[in-house]
JSON list of C-alpha atoms in Angstrom, two decimals:
[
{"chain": "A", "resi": 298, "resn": "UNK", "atom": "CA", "xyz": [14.32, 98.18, 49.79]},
{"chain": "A", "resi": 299, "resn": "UNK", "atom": "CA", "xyz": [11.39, 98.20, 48.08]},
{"chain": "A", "resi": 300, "resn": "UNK", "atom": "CA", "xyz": [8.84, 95.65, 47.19]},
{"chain": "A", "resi": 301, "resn": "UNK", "atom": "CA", "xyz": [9.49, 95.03, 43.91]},
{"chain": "A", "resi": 302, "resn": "UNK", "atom": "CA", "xyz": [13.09, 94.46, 45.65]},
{"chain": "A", "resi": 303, "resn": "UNK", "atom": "CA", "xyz": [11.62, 91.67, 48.13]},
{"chain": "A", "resi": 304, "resn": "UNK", "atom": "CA", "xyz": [9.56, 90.29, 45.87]},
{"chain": "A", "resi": 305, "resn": "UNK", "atom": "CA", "xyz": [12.36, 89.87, 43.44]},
{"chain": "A", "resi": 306, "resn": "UNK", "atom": "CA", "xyz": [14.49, 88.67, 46.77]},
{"chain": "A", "resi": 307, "resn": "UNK", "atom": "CA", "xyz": [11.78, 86.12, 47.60]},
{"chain": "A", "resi": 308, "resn": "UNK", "atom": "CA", "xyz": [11.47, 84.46, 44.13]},
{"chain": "A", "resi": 309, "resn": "UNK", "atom": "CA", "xyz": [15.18, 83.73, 44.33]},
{"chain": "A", "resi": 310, "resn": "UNK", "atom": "CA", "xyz": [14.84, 82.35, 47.44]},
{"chain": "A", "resi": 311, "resn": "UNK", "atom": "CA", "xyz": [11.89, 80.61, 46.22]},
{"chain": "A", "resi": 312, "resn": "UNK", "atom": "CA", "xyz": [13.55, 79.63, 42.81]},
{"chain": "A", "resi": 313, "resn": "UNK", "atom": "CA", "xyz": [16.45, 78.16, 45.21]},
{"chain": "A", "resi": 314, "resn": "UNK", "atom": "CA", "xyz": [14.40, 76.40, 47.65]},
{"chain": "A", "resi": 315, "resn": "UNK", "atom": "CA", "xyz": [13.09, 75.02, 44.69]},
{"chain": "A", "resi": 316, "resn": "UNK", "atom": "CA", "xyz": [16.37, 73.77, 43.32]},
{"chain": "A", "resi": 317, "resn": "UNK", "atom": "CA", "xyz": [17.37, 72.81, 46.53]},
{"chain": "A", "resi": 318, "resn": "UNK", "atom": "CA", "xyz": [13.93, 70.49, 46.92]},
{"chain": "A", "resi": 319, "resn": "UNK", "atom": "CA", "xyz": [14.86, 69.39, 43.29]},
{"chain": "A", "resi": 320, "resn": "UNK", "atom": "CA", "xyz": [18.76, 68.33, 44.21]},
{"chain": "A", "resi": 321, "resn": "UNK", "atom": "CA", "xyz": [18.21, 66.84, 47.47]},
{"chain": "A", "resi": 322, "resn": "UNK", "atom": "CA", "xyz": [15.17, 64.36, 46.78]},
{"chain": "A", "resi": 323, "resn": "UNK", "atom": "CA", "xyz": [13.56, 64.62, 43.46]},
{"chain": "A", "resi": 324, "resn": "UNK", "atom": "CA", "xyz": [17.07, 64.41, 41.38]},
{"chain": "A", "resi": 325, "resn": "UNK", "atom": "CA", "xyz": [18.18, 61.72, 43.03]},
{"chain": "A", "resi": 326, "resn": "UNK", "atom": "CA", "xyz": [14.65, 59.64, 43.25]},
{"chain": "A", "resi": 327, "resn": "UNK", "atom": "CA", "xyz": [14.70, 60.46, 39.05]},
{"chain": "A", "resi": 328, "resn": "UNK", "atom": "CA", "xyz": [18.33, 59.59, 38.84]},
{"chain": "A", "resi": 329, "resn": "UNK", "atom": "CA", "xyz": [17.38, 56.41, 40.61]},
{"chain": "A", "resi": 330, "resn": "UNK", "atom": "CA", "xyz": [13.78, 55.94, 38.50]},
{"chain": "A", "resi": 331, "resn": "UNK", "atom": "CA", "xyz": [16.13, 56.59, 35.70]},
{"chain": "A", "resi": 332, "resn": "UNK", "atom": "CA", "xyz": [18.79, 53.78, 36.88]},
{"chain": "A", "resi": 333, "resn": "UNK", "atom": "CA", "xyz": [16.28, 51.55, 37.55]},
{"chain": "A", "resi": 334, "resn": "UNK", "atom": "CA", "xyz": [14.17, 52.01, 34.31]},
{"chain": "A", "resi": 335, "resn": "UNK", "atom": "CA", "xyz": [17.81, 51.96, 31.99]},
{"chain": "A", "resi": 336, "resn": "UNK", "atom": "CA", "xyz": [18.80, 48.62, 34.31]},
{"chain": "A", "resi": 337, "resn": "UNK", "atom": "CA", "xyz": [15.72, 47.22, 33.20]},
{"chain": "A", "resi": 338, "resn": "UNK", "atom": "CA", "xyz": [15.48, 48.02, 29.90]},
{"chain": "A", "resi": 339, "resn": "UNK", "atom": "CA", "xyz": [19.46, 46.59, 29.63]},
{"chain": "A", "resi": 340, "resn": "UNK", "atom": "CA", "xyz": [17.75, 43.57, 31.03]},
{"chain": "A", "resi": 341, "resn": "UNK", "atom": "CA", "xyz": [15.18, 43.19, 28.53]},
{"chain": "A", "resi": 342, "resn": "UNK", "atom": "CA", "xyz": [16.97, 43.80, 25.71]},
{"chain": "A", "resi": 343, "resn": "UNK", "atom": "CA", "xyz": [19.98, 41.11, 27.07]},
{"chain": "A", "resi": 344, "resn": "UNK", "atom": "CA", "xyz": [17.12, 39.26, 27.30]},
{"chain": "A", "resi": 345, "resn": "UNK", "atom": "CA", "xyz": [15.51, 39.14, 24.10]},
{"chain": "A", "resi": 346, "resn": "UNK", "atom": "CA", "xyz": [19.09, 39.17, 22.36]},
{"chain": "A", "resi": 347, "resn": "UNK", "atom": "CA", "xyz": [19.10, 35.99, 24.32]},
{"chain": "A", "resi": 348, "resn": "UNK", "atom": "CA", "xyz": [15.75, 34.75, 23.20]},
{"chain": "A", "resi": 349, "resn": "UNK", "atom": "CA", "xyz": [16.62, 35.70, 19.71]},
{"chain": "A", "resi": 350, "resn": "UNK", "atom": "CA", "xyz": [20.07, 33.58, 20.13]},
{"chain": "A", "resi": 351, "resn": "UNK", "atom": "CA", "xyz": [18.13, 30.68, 21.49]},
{"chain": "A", "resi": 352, "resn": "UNK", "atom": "CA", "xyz": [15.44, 30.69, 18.84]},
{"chain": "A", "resi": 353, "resn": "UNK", "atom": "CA", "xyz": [17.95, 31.07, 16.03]},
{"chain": "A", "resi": 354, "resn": "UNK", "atom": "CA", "xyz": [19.64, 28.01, 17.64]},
{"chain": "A", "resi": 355, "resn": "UNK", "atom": "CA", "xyz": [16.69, 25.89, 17.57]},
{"chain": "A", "resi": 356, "resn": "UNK", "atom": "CA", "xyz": [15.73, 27.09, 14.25]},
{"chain": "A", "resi": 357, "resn": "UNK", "atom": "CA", "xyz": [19.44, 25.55, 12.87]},
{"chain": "A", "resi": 358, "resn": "UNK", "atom": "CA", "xyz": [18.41, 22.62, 15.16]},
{"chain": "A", "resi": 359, "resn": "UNK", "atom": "CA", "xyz": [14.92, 22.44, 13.63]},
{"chain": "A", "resi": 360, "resn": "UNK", "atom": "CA", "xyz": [16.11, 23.37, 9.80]},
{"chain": "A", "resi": 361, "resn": "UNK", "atom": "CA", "xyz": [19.00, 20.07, 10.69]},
{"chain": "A", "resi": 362, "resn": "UNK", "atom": "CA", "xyz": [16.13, 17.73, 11.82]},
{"chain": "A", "resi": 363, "resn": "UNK", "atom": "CA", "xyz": [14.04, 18.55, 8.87]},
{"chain": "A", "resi": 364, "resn": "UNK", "atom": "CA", "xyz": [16.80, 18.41, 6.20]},
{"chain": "A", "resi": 365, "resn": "UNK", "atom": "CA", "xyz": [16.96, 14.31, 8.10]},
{"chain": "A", "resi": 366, "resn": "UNK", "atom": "CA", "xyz": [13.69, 13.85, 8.11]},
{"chain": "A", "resi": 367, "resn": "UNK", "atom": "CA", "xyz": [13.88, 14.84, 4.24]},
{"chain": "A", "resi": 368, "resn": "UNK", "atom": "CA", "xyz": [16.65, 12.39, 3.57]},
{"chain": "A", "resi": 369, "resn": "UNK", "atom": "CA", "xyz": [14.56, 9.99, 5.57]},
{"chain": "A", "resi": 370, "resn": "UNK", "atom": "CA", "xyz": [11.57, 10.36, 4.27]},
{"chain": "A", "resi": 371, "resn": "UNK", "atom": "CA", "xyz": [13.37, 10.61, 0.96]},
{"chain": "A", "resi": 372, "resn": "UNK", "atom": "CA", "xyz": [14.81, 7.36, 1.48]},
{"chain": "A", "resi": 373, "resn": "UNK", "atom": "CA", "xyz": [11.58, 5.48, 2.90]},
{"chain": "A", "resi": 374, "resn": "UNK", "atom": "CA", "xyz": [9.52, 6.75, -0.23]},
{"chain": "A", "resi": 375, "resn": "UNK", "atom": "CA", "xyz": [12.58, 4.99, -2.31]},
{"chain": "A", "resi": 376, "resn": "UNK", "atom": "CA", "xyz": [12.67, 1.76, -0.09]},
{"chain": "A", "resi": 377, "resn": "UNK", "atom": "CA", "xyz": [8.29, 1.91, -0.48]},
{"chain": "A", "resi": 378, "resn": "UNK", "atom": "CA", "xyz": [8.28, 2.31, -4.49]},
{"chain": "A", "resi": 379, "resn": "UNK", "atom": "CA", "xyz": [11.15, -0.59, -4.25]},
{"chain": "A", "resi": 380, "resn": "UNK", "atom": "CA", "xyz": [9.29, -2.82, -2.72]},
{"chain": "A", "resi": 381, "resn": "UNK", "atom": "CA", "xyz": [6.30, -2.72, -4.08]},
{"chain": "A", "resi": 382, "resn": "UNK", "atom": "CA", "xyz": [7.97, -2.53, -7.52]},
{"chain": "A", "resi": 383, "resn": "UNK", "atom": "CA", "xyz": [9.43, -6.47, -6.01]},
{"chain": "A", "resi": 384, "resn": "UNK", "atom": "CA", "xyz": [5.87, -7.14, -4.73]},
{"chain": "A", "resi": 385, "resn": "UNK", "atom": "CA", "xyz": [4.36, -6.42, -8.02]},
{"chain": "A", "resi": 386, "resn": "UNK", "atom": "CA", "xyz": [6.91, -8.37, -9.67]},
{"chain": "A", "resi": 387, "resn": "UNK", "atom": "CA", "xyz": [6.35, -11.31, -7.30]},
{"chain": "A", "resi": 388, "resn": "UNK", "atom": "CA", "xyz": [2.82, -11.33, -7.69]},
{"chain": "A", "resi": 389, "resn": "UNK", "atom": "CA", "xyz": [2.77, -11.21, -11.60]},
{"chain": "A", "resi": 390, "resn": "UNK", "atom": "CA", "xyz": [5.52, -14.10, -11.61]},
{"chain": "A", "resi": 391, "resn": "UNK", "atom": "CA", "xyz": [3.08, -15.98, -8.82]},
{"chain": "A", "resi": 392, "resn": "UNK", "atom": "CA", "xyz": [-0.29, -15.13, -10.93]},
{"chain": "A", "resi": 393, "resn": "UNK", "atom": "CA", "xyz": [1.66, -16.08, -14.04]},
{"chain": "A", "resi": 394, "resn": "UNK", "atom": "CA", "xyz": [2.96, -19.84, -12.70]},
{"chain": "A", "resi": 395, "resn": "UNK", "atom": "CA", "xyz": [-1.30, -20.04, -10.88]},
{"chain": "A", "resi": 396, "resn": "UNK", "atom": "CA", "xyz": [-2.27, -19.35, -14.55]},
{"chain": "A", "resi": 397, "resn": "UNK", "atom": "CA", "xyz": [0.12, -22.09, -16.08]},
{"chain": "A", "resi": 398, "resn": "UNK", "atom": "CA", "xyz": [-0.99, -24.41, -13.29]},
{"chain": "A", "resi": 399, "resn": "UNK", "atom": "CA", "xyz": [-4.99, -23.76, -13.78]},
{"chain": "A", "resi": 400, "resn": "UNK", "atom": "CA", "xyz": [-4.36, -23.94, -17.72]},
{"chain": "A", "resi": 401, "resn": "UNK", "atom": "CA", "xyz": [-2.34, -27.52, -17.28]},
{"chain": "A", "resi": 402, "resn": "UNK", "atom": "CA", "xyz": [-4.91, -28.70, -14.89]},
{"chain": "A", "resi": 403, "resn": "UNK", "atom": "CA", "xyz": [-8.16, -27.56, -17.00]},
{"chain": "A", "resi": 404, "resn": "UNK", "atom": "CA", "xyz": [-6.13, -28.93, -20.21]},
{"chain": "A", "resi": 405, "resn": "UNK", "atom": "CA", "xyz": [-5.58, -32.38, -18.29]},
{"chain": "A", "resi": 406, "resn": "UNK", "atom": "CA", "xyz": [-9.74, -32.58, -16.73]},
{"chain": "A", "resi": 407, "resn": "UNK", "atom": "CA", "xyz": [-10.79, -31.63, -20.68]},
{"chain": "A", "resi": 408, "resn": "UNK", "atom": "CA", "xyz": [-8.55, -34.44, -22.11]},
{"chain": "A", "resi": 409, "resn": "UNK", "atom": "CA", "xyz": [-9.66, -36.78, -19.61]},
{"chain": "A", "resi": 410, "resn": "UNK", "atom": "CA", "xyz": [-13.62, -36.02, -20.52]},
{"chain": "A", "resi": 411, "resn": "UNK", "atom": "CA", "xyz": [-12.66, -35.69, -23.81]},
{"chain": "A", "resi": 412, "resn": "UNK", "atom": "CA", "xyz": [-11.38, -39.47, -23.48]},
{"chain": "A", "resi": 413, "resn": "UNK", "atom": "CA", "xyz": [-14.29, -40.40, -21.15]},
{"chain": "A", "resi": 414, "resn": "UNK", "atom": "CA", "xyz": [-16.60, -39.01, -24.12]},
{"chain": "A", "resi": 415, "resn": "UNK", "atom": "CA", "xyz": [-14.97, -40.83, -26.47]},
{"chain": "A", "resi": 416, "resn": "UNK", "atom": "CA", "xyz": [-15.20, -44.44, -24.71]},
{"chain": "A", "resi": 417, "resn": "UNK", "atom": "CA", "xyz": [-18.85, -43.89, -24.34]},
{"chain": "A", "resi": 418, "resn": "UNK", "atom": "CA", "xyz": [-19.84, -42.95, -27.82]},
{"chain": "A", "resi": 419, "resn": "UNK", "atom": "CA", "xyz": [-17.62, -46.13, -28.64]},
{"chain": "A", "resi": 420, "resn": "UNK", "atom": "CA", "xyz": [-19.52, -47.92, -26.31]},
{"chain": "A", "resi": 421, "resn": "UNK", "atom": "CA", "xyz": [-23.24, -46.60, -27.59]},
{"chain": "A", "resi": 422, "resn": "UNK", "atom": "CA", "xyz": [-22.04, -47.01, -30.87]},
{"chain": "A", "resi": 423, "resn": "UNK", "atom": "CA", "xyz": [-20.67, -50.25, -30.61]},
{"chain": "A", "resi": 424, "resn": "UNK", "atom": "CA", "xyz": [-24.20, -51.32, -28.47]},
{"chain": "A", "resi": 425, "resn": "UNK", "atom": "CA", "xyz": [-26.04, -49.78, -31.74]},
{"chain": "A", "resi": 426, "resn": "UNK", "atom": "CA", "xyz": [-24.05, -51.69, -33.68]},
{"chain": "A", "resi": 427, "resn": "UNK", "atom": "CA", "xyz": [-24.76, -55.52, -31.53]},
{"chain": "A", "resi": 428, "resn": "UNK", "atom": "CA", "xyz": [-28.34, -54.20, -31.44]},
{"chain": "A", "resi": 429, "resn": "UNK", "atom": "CA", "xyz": [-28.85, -53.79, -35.05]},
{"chain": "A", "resi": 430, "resn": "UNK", "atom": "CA", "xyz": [-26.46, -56.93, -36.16]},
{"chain": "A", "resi": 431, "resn": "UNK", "atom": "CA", "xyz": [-28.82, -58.71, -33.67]},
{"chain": "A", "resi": 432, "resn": "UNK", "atom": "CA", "xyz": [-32.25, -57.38, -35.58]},
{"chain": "A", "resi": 433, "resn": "UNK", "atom": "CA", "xyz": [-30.65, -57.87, -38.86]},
{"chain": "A", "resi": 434, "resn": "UNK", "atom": "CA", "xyz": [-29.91, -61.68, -37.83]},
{"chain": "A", "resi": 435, "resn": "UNK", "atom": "CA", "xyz": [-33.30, -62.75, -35.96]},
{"chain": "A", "resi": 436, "resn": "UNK", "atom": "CA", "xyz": [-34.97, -60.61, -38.84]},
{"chain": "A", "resi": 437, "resn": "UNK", "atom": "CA", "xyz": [-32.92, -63.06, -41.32]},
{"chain": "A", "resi": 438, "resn": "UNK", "atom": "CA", "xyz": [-32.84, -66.16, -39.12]},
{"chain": "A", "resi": 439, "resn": "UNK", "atom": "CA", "xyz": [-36.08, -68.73, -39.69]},
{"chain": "A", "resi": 440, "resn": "UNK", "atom": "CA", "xyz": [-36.55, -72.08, -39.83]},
{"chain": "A", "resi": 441, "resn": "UNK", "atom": "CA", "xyz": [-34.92, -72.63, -43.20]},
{"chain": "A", "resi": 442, "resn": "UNK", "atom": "CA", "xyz": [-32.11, -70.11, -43.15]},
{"chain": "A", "resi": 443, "resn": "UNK", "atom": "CA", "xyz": [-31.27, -72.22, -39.99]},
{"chain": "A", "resi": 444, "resn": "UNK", "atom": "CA", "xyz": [-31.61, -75.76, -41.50]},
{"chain": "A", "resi": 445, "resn": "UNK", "atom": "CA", "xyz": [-29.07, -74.33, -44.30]},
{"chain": "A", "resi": 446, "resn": "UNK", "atom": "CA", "xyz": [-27.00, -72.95, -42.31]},
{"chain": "A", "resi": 447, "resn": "UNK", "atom": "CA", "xyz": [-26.69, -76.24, -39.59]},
{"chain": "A", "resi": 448, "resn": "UNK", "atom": "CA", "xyz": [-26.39, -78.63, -43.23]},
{"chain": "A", "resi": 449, "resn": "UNK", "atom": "CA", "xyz": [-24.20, -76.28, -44.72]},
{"chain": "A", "resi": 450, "resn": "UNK", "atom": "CA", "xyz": [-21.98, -76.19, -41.34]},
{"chain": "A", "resi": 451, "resn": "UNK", "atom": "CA", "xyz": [-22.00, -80.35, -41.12]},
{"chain": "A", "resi": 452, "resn": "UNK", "atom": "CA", "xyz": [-21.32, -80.70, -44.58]},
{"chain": "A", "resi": 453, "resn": "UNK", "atom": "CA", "xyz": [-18.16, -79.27, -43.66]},
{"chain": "A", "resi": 454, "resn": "UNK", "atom": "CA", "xyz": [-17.15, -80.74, -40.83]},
{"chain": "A", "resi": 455, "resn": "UNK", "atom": "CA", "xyz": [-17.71, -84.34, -43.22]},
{"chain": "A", "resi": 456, "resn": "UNK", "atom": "CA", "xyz": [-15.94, -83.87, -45.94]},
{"chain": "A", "resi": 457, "resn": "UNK", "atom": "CA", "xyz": [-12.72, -82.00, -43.09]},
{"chain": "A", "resi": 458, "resn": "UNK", "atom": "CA", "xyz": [-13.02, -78.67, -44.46]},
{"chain": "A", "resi": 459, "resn": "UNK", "atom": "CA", "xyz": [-13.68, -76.94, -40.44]},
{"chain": "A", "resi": 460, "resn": "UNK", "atom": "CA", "xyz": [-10.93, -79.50, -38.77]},
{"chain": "A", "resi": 461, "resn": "UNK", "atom": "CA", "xyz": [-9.46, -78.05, -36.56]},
{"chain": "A", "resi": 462, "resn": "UNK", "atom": "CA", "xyz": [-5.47, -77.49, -36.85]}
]
């Protein structure tokens, strides 16, 4: 044998403890790694299939709650413009009967000052009027005017013209 012979022998025996190191603990520890690492990654991906279920769920959920609050809101912007449409109506149909009321009442408090006015220009005009008759007649009235006057008035009473009736 030579030594290219045993050094050819050795490698195989080499090669083979080599495989034989590589069957009996490093194959199985990877077969086990690999096991492990395809367990896991089953895992995860069952997993996130499962997070992707539950997240589509609660997006359905989600999209259903927001197509009722739509409705809802919908519906509550309807009821608002409603109601305020009555309100507005209320309040021009209140404003409306105030302003009848406040034109009646300011139409009744002018008449009555317009009457009140009226009564006391009567009444300074009728007082001009006493006041002037009353200069005219002392102006007019003396001693004669009166002795005519108080003959003329007796002259009447004799001959039964003033009798009384």
């Amino acid at each position: 044998m030579s030594g290219e012979q045993i050094q050819a022998i050795a490698n195989l025996v080499n090669f083979a403890l080599f495989i034989g190191i590589l069957v009996k603990w490093v194959f199985p520890a990877a077969g086990k790694l690999v096991t492990t690492r395809h367990a896991e990654h089953v895992a995860m991906v069952h997993d996130a299939e499962e997070a992707h279920r539950l997240a589509a769920e609660s997006l359905k959920a989600t999209n259903a709650r927001l197509a009722g609050v739509d409705a809802e809101l919908s519906g509550l912007v309807d009821q608002a413009r409603k109601l305020a449409a009555s309100q507005g109506a209320d309040i021009e149909a209140t404003a409306r009967e105030d302003a009848k009321r406040l034109r009646e009442a300011a139409t009744a408090d002018i008449q009555r000052e317009r009457q009140a006015a009226v009564r006391e220009i009567r009444h300074l005009v009728m007082n001009q009027a006493f006041s002037r008759a009353e200069g005219e007649l002392q102006a007019a009235m003396n001693g004669d005017r009166q002795r005519e006057l108080v003959n003329a008035l007796v002259q009447k009473v004799g001959d039964g013209s003033l009798a009384l009736k």
